[in-house]
Amino acid sequence: MAAKTDPPTLSAFLERSNAPTDSSLDRLDVADLPPPQPLTKTLEHLADLDGGVLVQFNDRAPKHLYPKLNERGFRYETEEIAGRIVTLIWRG
């Protein structure tokens, strides 16, 4: 019988990610916004990000955001946590 494991949590995701662990977390929930607002709101939020990590909560993977992050020199990781898509974003 396989051991039962707890569902992944945000803190566990942060620990195993490459995101800086000594930075502040800024949370942004865009799950209920219609396109293109999640992309727009996230990019606006990133303009003010000062060395911290933006934690974006969404209802789907932000596929259109990834190229914009690459163009702007951000690093990111995405994982599903408790039915939500969580993307960690920080300066590269």
PDB file of N, CA, C and O in Angstrom, residues 22-80:
ATOM      1  N   ASP A  22      14.680  34.466   0.287  1.00  0.00           N
ATOM      2  CA  ASP A  22      14.860  35.561   1.236  1.00  0.00           C
ATOM      3  C   ASP A  22      14.161  36.841   0.774  1.00  0.00           C
ATOM      4  O   ASP A  22      14.408  37.914   1.291  1.00  0.00           O
ATOM      5  N   SER A  23      13.258  36.704  -0.207  1.00  0.00           N
ATOM      6  CA  SER A  23      12.562  37.861  -0.757  1.00  0.00           C
ATOM      7  C   SER A  23      11.123  37.924  -0.264  1.00  0.00           C
ATOM      8  O   SER A  23      10.540  36.918   0.125  1.00  0.00           O
ATOM      9  N   SER A  24      10.567  39.109  -0.356  1.00  0.00           N
ATOM     10  CA  SER A  24       9.161  39.274   0.016  1.00  0.00           C
ATOM     11  C   SER A  24       8.272  38.629  -1.046  1.00  0.00           C
ATOM     12  O   SER A  24       8.656  38.499  -2.209  1.00  0.00           O
ATOM     13  N   LEU A  25       7.079  38.216  -0.631  1.00  0.00           N
ATOM     14  CA  LEU A  25       6.097  37.635  -1.543  1.00  0.00           C
ATOM     15  C   LEU A  25       4.999  38.643  -1.786  1.00  0.00           C
ATOM     16  O   LEU A  25       4.478  39.249  -0.856  1.00  0.00           O
ATOM     17  N   ASP A  26       4.662  38.816  -3.035  1.00  0.00           N
ATOM     18  CA  ASP A  26       3.567  39.695  -3.431  1.00  0.00           C
ATOM     19  C   ASP A  26       2.549  38.801  -4.143  1.00  0.00           C
ATOM     20  O   ASP A  26       2.880  38.180  -5.146  1.00  0.00           O
ATOM     21  N   ARG A  27       1.347  38.716  -3.625  1.00  0.00           N
ATOM     22  CA  ARG A  27       0.326  37.809  -4.172  1.00  0.00           C
ATOM     23  C   ARG A  27      -0.616  38.563  -5.093  1.00  0.00           C
ATOM     24  O   ARG A  27      -1.021  39.680  -4.794  1.00  0.00           O
ATOM     25  N   LEU A  28      -0.983  37.902  -6.206  1.00  0.00           N
ATOM     26  CA  LEU A  28      -1.907  38.474  -7.175  1.00  0.00           C
ATOM     27  C   LEU A  28      -2.837  37.374  -7.663  1.00  0.00           C
ATOM     28  O   LEU A  28      -2.390  36.411  -8.283  1.00  0.00           O
ATOM     29  N   ASP A  29      -4.129  37.517  -7.385  1.00  0.00           N
ATOM     30  CA  ASP A  29      -5.120  36.542  -7.815  1.00  0.00           C
ATOM     31  C   ASP A  29      -5.842  37.078  -9.048  1.00  0.00           C
ATOM     32  O   ASP A  29      -6.545  38.083  -8.971  1.00  0.00           O
ATOM     33  N   VAL A  30      -5.634  36.418 -10.181  1.00  0.00           N
ATOM     34  CA  VAL A  30      -6.261  36.829 -11.432  1.00  0.00           C
ATOM     35  C   VAL A  30      -7.209  35.759 -11.961  1.00  0.00           C
ATOM     36  O   VAL A  30      -7.666  35.834 -13.105  1.00  0.00           O
ATOM     37  N   ALA A  31      -7.521  34.786 -11.153  1.00  0.00           N
ATOM     38  CA  ALA A  31      -8.309  33.635 -11.592  1.00  0.00           C
ATOM     39  C   ALA A  31      -9.693  34.006 -12.103  1.00  0.00           C
ATOM     40  O   ALA A  31     -10.207  33.350 -13.007  1.00  0.00           O
ATOM     41  N   ASP A  32     -10.312  35.022 -11.551  1.00  0.00           N
ATOM     42  CA  ASP A  32     -11.677  35.367 -11.935  1.00  0.00           C
ATOM     43  C   ASP A  32     -11.753  36.446 -13.021  1.00  0.00           C
ATOM     44  O   ASP A  32     -12.839  36.882 -13.379  1.00  0.00           O
ATOM     45  N   LEU A  33     -10.600  36.854 -13.532  1.00  0.00           N
ATOM     46  CA  LEU A  33     -10.586  37.919 -14.540  1.00  0.00           C
ATOM     47  C   LEU A  33     -10.645  37.320 -15.950  1.00  0.00           C
ATOM     48  O   LEU A  33      -9.996  36.316 -16.228  1.00  0.00           O
ATOM     49  N   PRO A  34     -11.391  37.958 -16.864  1.00  0.00           N
ATOM     50  CA  PRO A  34     -11.433  37.472 -18.249  1.00  0.00           C
ATOM     51  C   PRO A  34     -10.184  37.920 -19.003  1.00  0.00           C
ATOM     52  O   PRO A  34      -9.598  38.963 -18.680  1.00  0.00           O
ATOM     53  N   PRO A  35      -9.764  37.144 -20.007  1.00  0.00           N
ATOM     54  CA  PRO A  35      -8.634  37.564 -20.838  1.00  0.00           C
ATOM     55  C   PRO A  35      -8.944  38.898 -21.514  1.00  0.00           C
ATOM     56  O   PRO A  35     -10.096  39.139 -21.849  1.00  0.00           O
ATOM     57  N   PRO A  36      -7.982  39.751 -21.701  1.00  0.00           N
ATOM     58  CA  PRO A  36      -6.558  39.634 -21.394  1.00  0.00           C
ATOM     59  C   PRO A  36      -6.172  40.228 -20.039  1.00  0.00           C
ATOM     60  O   PRO A  36      -4.995  40.502 -19.787  1.00  0.00           O
ATOM     61  N   GLN A  37      -7.126  40.456 -19.145  1.00  0.00           N
ATOM     62  CA  GLN A  37      -6.833  41.112 -17.881  1.00  0.00           C
ATOM     63  C   GLN A  37      -5.789  40.398 -17.017  1.00  0.00           C
ATOM     64  O   GLN A  37      -4.959  41.080 -16.401  1.00  0.00           O
ATOM     65  N   PRO A  38      -5.778  39.054 -16.943  1.00  0.00           N
ATOM     66  CA  PRO A  38      -4.721  38.425 -16.128  1.00  0.00           C
ATOM     67  C   PRO A  38      -3.314  38.793 -16.613  1.00  0.00           C
ATOM     68  O   PRO A  38      -2.444  39.104 -15.806  1.00  0.00           O
ATOM     69  N   LEU A  39      -3.130  38.801 -17.926  1.00  0.00           N
ATOM     70  CA  LEU A  39      -1.833  39.171 -18.495  1.00  0.00           C
ATOM     71  C   LEU A  39      -1.518  40.634 -18.184  1.00  0.00           C
ATOM     72  O   LEU A  39      -0.430  40.953 -17.694  1.00  0.00           O
ATOM     73  N   THR A  40      -2.467  41.512 -18.434  1.00  0.00           N
ATOM     74  CA  THR A  40      -2.262  42.945 -18.216  1.00  0.00           C
ATOM     75  C   THR A  40      -1.986  43.256 -16.746  1.00  0.00           C
ATOM     76  O   THR A  40      -1.029  43.975 -16.427  1.00  0.00           O
ATOM     77  N   LYS A  41      -2.811  42.727 -15.862  1.00  0.00           N
ATOM     78  CA  LYS A  41      -2.640  42.990 -14.421  1.00  0.00           C
ATOM     79  C   LYS A  41      -1.294  42.474 -13.929  1.00  0.00           C
ATOM     80  O   LYS A  41      -0.629  43.115 -13.119  1.00  0.00           O
ATOM     81  N   THR A  42      -0.894  41.302 -14.408  1.00  0.00           N
ATOM     82  CA  THR A  42       0.381  40.721 -13.969  1.00  0.00           C
ATOM     83  C   THR A  42       1.550  41.584 -14.434  1.00  0.00           C
ATOM     84  O   THR A  42       2.462  41.877 -13.656  1.00  0.00           O
ATOM     85  N   LEU A  43       1.534  42.011 -15.694  1.00  0.00           N
ATOM     86  CA  LEU A  43       2.624  42.853 -16.199  1.00  0.00           C
ATOM     87  C   LEU A  43       2.665  44.191 -15.470  1.00  0.00           C
ATOM     88  O   LEU A  43       3.754  44.700 -15.182  1.00  0.00           O
ATOM     89  N   GLU A  44       1.509  44.761 -15.147  1.00  0.00           N
ATOM     90  CA  GLU A  44       1.482  46.010 -14.377  1.00  0.00           C
ATOM     91  C   GLU A  44       2.079  45.802 -12.989  1.00  0.00           C
ATOM     92  O   GLU A  44       2.838  46.630 -12.491  1.00  0.00           O
ATOM     93  N   HIS A  45       1.729  44.685 -12.383  1.00  0.00           N
ATOM     94  CA  HIS A  45       2.243  44.367 -11.045  1.00  0.00           C
ATOM     95  C   HIS A  45       3.762  44.179 -11.082  1.00  0.00           C
ATOM     96  O   HIS A  45       4.470  44.601 -10.163  1.00  0.00           O
ATOM     97  N   LEU A  46       4.249  43.545 -12.130  1.00  0.00           N
ATOM     98  CA  LEU A  46       5.688  43.290 -12.238  1.00  0.00           C
ATOM     99  C   LEU A  46       6.487  44.568 -12.422  1.00  0.00           C
ATOM    100  O   LEU A  46       7.650  44.634 -12.026  1.00  0.00           O
ATOM    101  N   ALA A  47       5.867  45.589 -12.991  1.00  0.00           N
ATOM    102  CA  ALA A  47       6.561  46.869 -13.172  1.00  0.00           C
ATOM    103  C   ALA A  47       6.957  47.465 -11.826  1.00  0.00           C
ATOM    104  O   ALA A  47       7.948  48.188 -11.725  1.00  0.00           O
ATOM    105  N   ASP A  48       6.193  47.140 -10.785  1.00  0.00           N
ATOM    106  CA  ASP A  48       6.473  47.666  -9.448  1.00  0.00           C
ATOM    107  C   ASP A  48       7.184  46.664  -8.541  1.00  0.00           C
ATOM    108  O   ASP A  48       7.428  46.964  -7.379  1.00  0.00           O
ATOM    109  N   LEU A  49       7.491  45.488  -9.062  1.00  0.00           N
ATOM    110  CA  LEU A  49       8.135  44.452  -8.252  1.00  0.00           C
ATOM    111  C   LEU A  49       9.568  44.880  -7.938  1.00  0.00           C
ATOM    112  O   LEU A  49      10.359  45.142  -8.832  1.00  0.00           O
ATOM    113  N   ASP A  50       9.873  44.959  -6.659  1.00  0.00           N
ATOM    114  CA  ASP A  50      11.176  45.453  -6.242  1.00  0.00           C
ATOM    115  C   ASP A  50      11.966  44.345  -5.561  1.00  0.00           C
ATOM    116  O   ASP A  50      12.078  44.322  -4.339  1.00  0.00           O
ATOM    117  N   GLY A  51      12.466  43.415  -6.357  1.00  0.00           N
ATOM    118  CA  GLY A  51      13.311  42.365  -5.818  1.00  0.00           C
ATOM    119  C   GLY A  51      12.587  41.231  -5.131  1.00  0.00           C
ATOM    120  O   GLY A  51      13.217  40.308  -4.652  1.00  0.00           O
ATOM    121  N   GLY A  52      11.274  41.261  -5.073  1.00  0.00           N
ATOM    122  CA  GLY A  52      10.523  40.197  -4.431  1.00  0.00           C
ATOM    123  C   GLY A  52      10.090  39.130  -5.421  1.00  0.00           C
ATOM    124  O   GLY A  52      10.569  39.064  -6.547  1.00  0.00           O
ATOM    125  N   VAL A  53       9.175  38.298  -4.979  1.00  0.00           N
ATOM    126  CA  VAL A  53       8.618  37.237  -5.803  1.00  0.00           C
ATOM    127  C   VAL A  53       7.123  37.492  -5.927  1.00  0.00           C
ATOM    128  O   VAL A  53       6.431  37.647  -4.920  1.00  0.00           O
ATOM    129  N   LEU A  54       6.638  37.541  -7.164  1.00  0.00           N
ATOM    130  CA  LEU A  54       5.208  37.666  -7.398  1.00  0.00           C
ATOM    131  C   LEU A  54       4.620  36.254  -7.462  1.00  0.00           C
ATOM    132  O   LEU A  54       5.119  35.401  -8.197  1.00  0.00           O
ATOM    133  N   VAL A  55       3.586  36.023  -6.675  1.00  0.00           N
ATOM    134  CA  VAL A  55       2.882  34.742  -6.680  1.00  0.00           C
ATOM    135  C   VAL A  55       1.545  34.995  -7.357  1.00  0.00           C
ATOM    136  O   VAL A  55       0.676  35.654  -6.797  1.00  0.00           O
ATOM    137  N   GLN A  56       1.421  34.502  -8.594  1.00  0.00           N
ATOM    138  CA  GLN A  56       0.190  34.705  -9.347  1.00  0.00           C
ATOM    139  C   GLN A  56      -0.689  33.461  -9.217  1.00  0.00           C
ATOM    140  O   GLN A  56      -0.236  32.340  -9.453  1.00  0.00           O
ATOM    141  N   PHE A  57      -1.949  33.672  -8.824  1.00  0.00           N
ATOM    142  CA  PHE A  57      -2.932  32.598  -8.745  1.00  0.00           C
ATOM    143  C   PHE A  57      -3.859  32.738  -9.942  1.00  0.00           C
ATOM    144  O   PHE A  57      -4.406  33.817 -10.187  1.00  0.00           O
ATOM    145  N   ASN A  58      -4.042  31.642 -10.671  1.00  0.00           N
ATOM    146  CA  ASN A  58      -4.842  31.686 -11.885  1.00  0.00           C
ATOM    147  C   ASN A  58      -5.658  30.404 -11.988  1.00  0.00           C
ATOM    148  O   ASN A  58      -5.394  29.438 -11.266  1.00  0.00           O
ATOM    149  N   ASP A  59      -6.611  30.387 -12.913  1.00  0.00           N
ATOM    150  CA  ASP A  59      -7.396  29.181 -13.127  1.00  0.00           C
ATOM    151  C   ASP A  59      -6.841  28.352 -14.281  1.00  0.00           C
ATOM    152  O   ASP A  59      -7.345  27.280 -14.582  1.00  0.00           O
ATOM    153  N   ARG A  60      -5.793  28.852 -14.929  1.00  0.00           N
ATOM    154  CA  ARG A  60      -5.131  28.131 -16.020  1.00  0.00           C
ATOM    155  C   ARG A  60      -3.681  28.603 -16.132  1.00  0.00           C
ATOM    156  O   ARG A  60      -3.340  29.658 -15.625  1.00  0.00           O
ATOM    157  N   ALA A  61      -2.870  27.808 -16.800  1.00  0.00           N
ATOM    158  CA  ALA A  61      -1.469  28.193 -17.002  1.00  0.00           C
ATOM    159  C   ALA A  61      -1.420  29.450 -17.867  1.00  0.00           C
ATOM    160  O   ALA A  61      -2.093  29.512 -18.901  1.00  0.00           O
ATOM    161  N   PRO A  62      -0.640  30.449 -17.459  1.00  0.00           N
ATOM    162  CA  PRO A  62      -0.581  31.710 -18.199  1.00  0.00           C
ATOM    163  C   PRO A  62       0.360  31.626 -19.398  1.00  0.00           C
ATOM    164  O   PRO A  62       1.409  32.269 -19.452  1.00  0.00           O
ATOM    165  N   LYS A  63      -0.020  30.839 -20.396  1.00  0.00           N
ATOM    166  CA  LYS A  63       0.845  30.573 -21.553  1.00  0.00           C
ATOM    167  C   LYS A  63       1.245  31.830 -22.326  1.00  0.00           C
ATOM    168  O   LYS A  63       2.346  31.903 -22.853  1.00  0.00           O
ATOM    169  N   HIS A  64       0.355  32.810 -22.384  1.00  0.00           N
ATOM    170  CA  HIS A  64       0.682  34.043 -23.106  1.00  0.00           C
ATOM    171  C   HIS A  64       1.601  34.945 -22.292  1.00  0.00           C
ATOM    172  O   HIS A  64       2.247  35.837 -22.851  1.00  0.00           O
ATOM    173  N   LEU A  65       1.670  34.711 -21.002  1.00  0.00           N
ATOM    174  CA  LEU A  65       2.543  35.499 -20.134  1.00  0.00           C
ATOM    175  C   LEU A  65       4.004  35.068 -20.264  1.00  0.00           C
ATOM    176  O   LEU A  65       4.903  35.907 -20.205  1.00  0.00           O
ATOM    177  N   TYR A  66       4.246  33.785 -20.441  1.00  0.00           N
ATOM    178  CA  TYR A  66       5.621  33.264 -20.442  1.00  0.00           C
ATOM    179  C   TYR A  66       6.550  33.973 -21.431  1.00  0.00           C
ATOM    180  O   TYR A  66       7.657  34.375 -21.048  1.00  0.00           O
ATOM    181  N   PRO A  67       6.148  34.166 -22.705  1.00  0.00           N
ATOM    182  CA  PRO A  67       7.062  34.886 -23.614  1.00  0.00           C
ATOM    183  C   PRO A  67       7.348  36.318 -23.170  1.00  0.00           C
ATOM    184  O   PRO A  67       8.468  36.809 -23.332  1.00  0.00           O
ATOM    185  N   LYS A  68       6.352  36.985 -22.584  1.00  0.00           N
ATOM    186  CA  LYS A  68       6.543  38.353 -22.096  1.00  0.00           C
ATOM    187  C   LYS A  68       7.535  38.371 -20.936  1.00  0.00           C
ATOM    188  O   LYS A  68       8.361  39.276 -20.829  1.00  0.00           O
ATOM    189  N   LEU A  69       7.461  37.362 -20.071  1.00  0.00           N
ATOM    190  CA  LEU A  69       8.407  37.268 -18.960  1.00  0.00           C
ATOM    191  C   LEU A  69       9.816  37.033 -19.481  1.00  0.00           C
ATOM    192  O   LEU A  69      10.776  37.651 -19.003  1.00  0.00           O
ATOM    193  N   ASN A  70       9.950  36.150 -20.462  1.00  0.00           N
ATOM    194  CA  ASN A  70      11.263  35.877 -21.056  1.00  0.00           C
ATOM    195  C   ASN A  70      11.853  37.143 -21.667  1.00  0.00           C
ATOM    196  O   ASN A  70      13.036  37.441 -21.470  1.00  0.00           O
ATOM    197  N   GLU A  71      11.020  37.907 -22.403  1.00  0.00           N
ATOM    198  CA  GLU A  71      11.483  39.152 -23.033  1.00  0.00           C
ATOM    199  C   GLU A  71      11.983  40.164 -22.009  1.00  0.00           C
ATOM    200  O   GLU A  71      12.904  40.923 -22.274  1.00  0.00           O
ATOM    201  N   ARG A  72      11.368  40.160 -20.827  1.00  0.00           N
ATOM    202  CA  ARG A  72      11.686  41.156 -19.795  1.00  0.00           C
ATOM    203  C   ARG A  72      12.719  40.661 -18.779  1.00  0.00           C
ATOM    204  O   ARG A  72      13.021  41.347 -17.821  1.00  0.00           O
ATOM    205  N   GLY A  73      13.233  39.461 -18.975  1.00  0.00           N
ATOM    206  CA  GLY A  73      14.291  38.953 -18.106  1.00  0.00           C
ATOM    207  C   GLY A  73      13.826  38.374 -16.783  1.00  0.00           C
ATOM    208  O   GLY A  73      14.621  38.261 -15.849  1.00  0.00           O
ATOM    209  N   PHE A  74      12.540  38.014 -16.688  1.00  0.00           N
ATOM    210  CA  PHE A  74      12.038  37.392 -15.465  1.00  0.00           C
ATOM    211  C   PHE A  74      12.205  35.887 -15.534  1.00  0.00           C
ATOM    212  O   PHE A  74      12.240  35.296 -16.616  1.00  0.00           O
ATOM    213  N   ARG A  75      12.298  35.283 -14.387  1.00  0.00           N
ATOM    214  CA  ARG A  75      12.287  33.821 -14.263  1.00  0.00           C
ATOM    215  C   ARG A  75      10.958  33.441 -13.642  1.00  0.00           C
ATOM    216  O   ARG A  75      10.347  34.242 -12.935  1.00  0.00           O
ATOM    217  N   TYR A  76      10.523  32.218 -13.877  1.00  0.00           N
ATOM    218  CA  TYR A  76       9.213  31.801 -13.376  1.00  0.00           C
ATOM    219  C   TYR A  76       9.129  30.280 -13.297  1.00  0.00           C
ATOM    220  O   TYR A  76       9.880  29.566 -13.971  1.00  0.00           O
ATOM    221  N   GLU A  77       8.227  29.835 -12.456  1.00  0.00           N
ATOM    222  CA  GLU A  77       7.886  28.421 -12.342  1.00  0.00           C
ATOM    223  C   GLU A  77       6.400  28.337 -12.057  1.00  0.00           C
ATOM    224  O   GLU A  77       5.858  29.175 -11.325  1.00  0.00           O
ATOM    225  N   THR A  78       5.746  27.338 -12.646  1.00  0.00           N
ATOM    226  CA  THR A  78       4.306  27.161 -12.489  1.00  0.00           C
ATOM    227  C   THR A  78       4.013  25.762 -11.991  1.00  0.00           C
ATOM    228  O   THR A  78       4.655  24.803 -12.414  1.00  0.00           O
ATOM    229  N   GLU A  79       3.032  25.683 -11.099  1.00  0.00           N
ATOM    230  CA  GLU A  79       2.614  24.387 -10.564  1.00  0.00           C
ATOM    231  C   GLU A  79       1.131  24.466 -10.182  1.00  0.00           C
ATOM    232  O   GLU A  79       0.650  25.530  -9.788  1.00  0.00           O
ATOM    233  N   GLU A  80       0.441  23.337 -10.283  1.00  0.00           N
ATOM    234  CA  GLU A  80      -0.942  23.286  -9.820  1.00  0.00           C
ATOM    235  C   GLU A  80      -0.947  22.953  -8.337  1.00  0.00           C
ATOM    236  O   GLU A  80      -0.302  22.003  -7.903  1.00  0.00           O
TER     237      GLU A  80
END
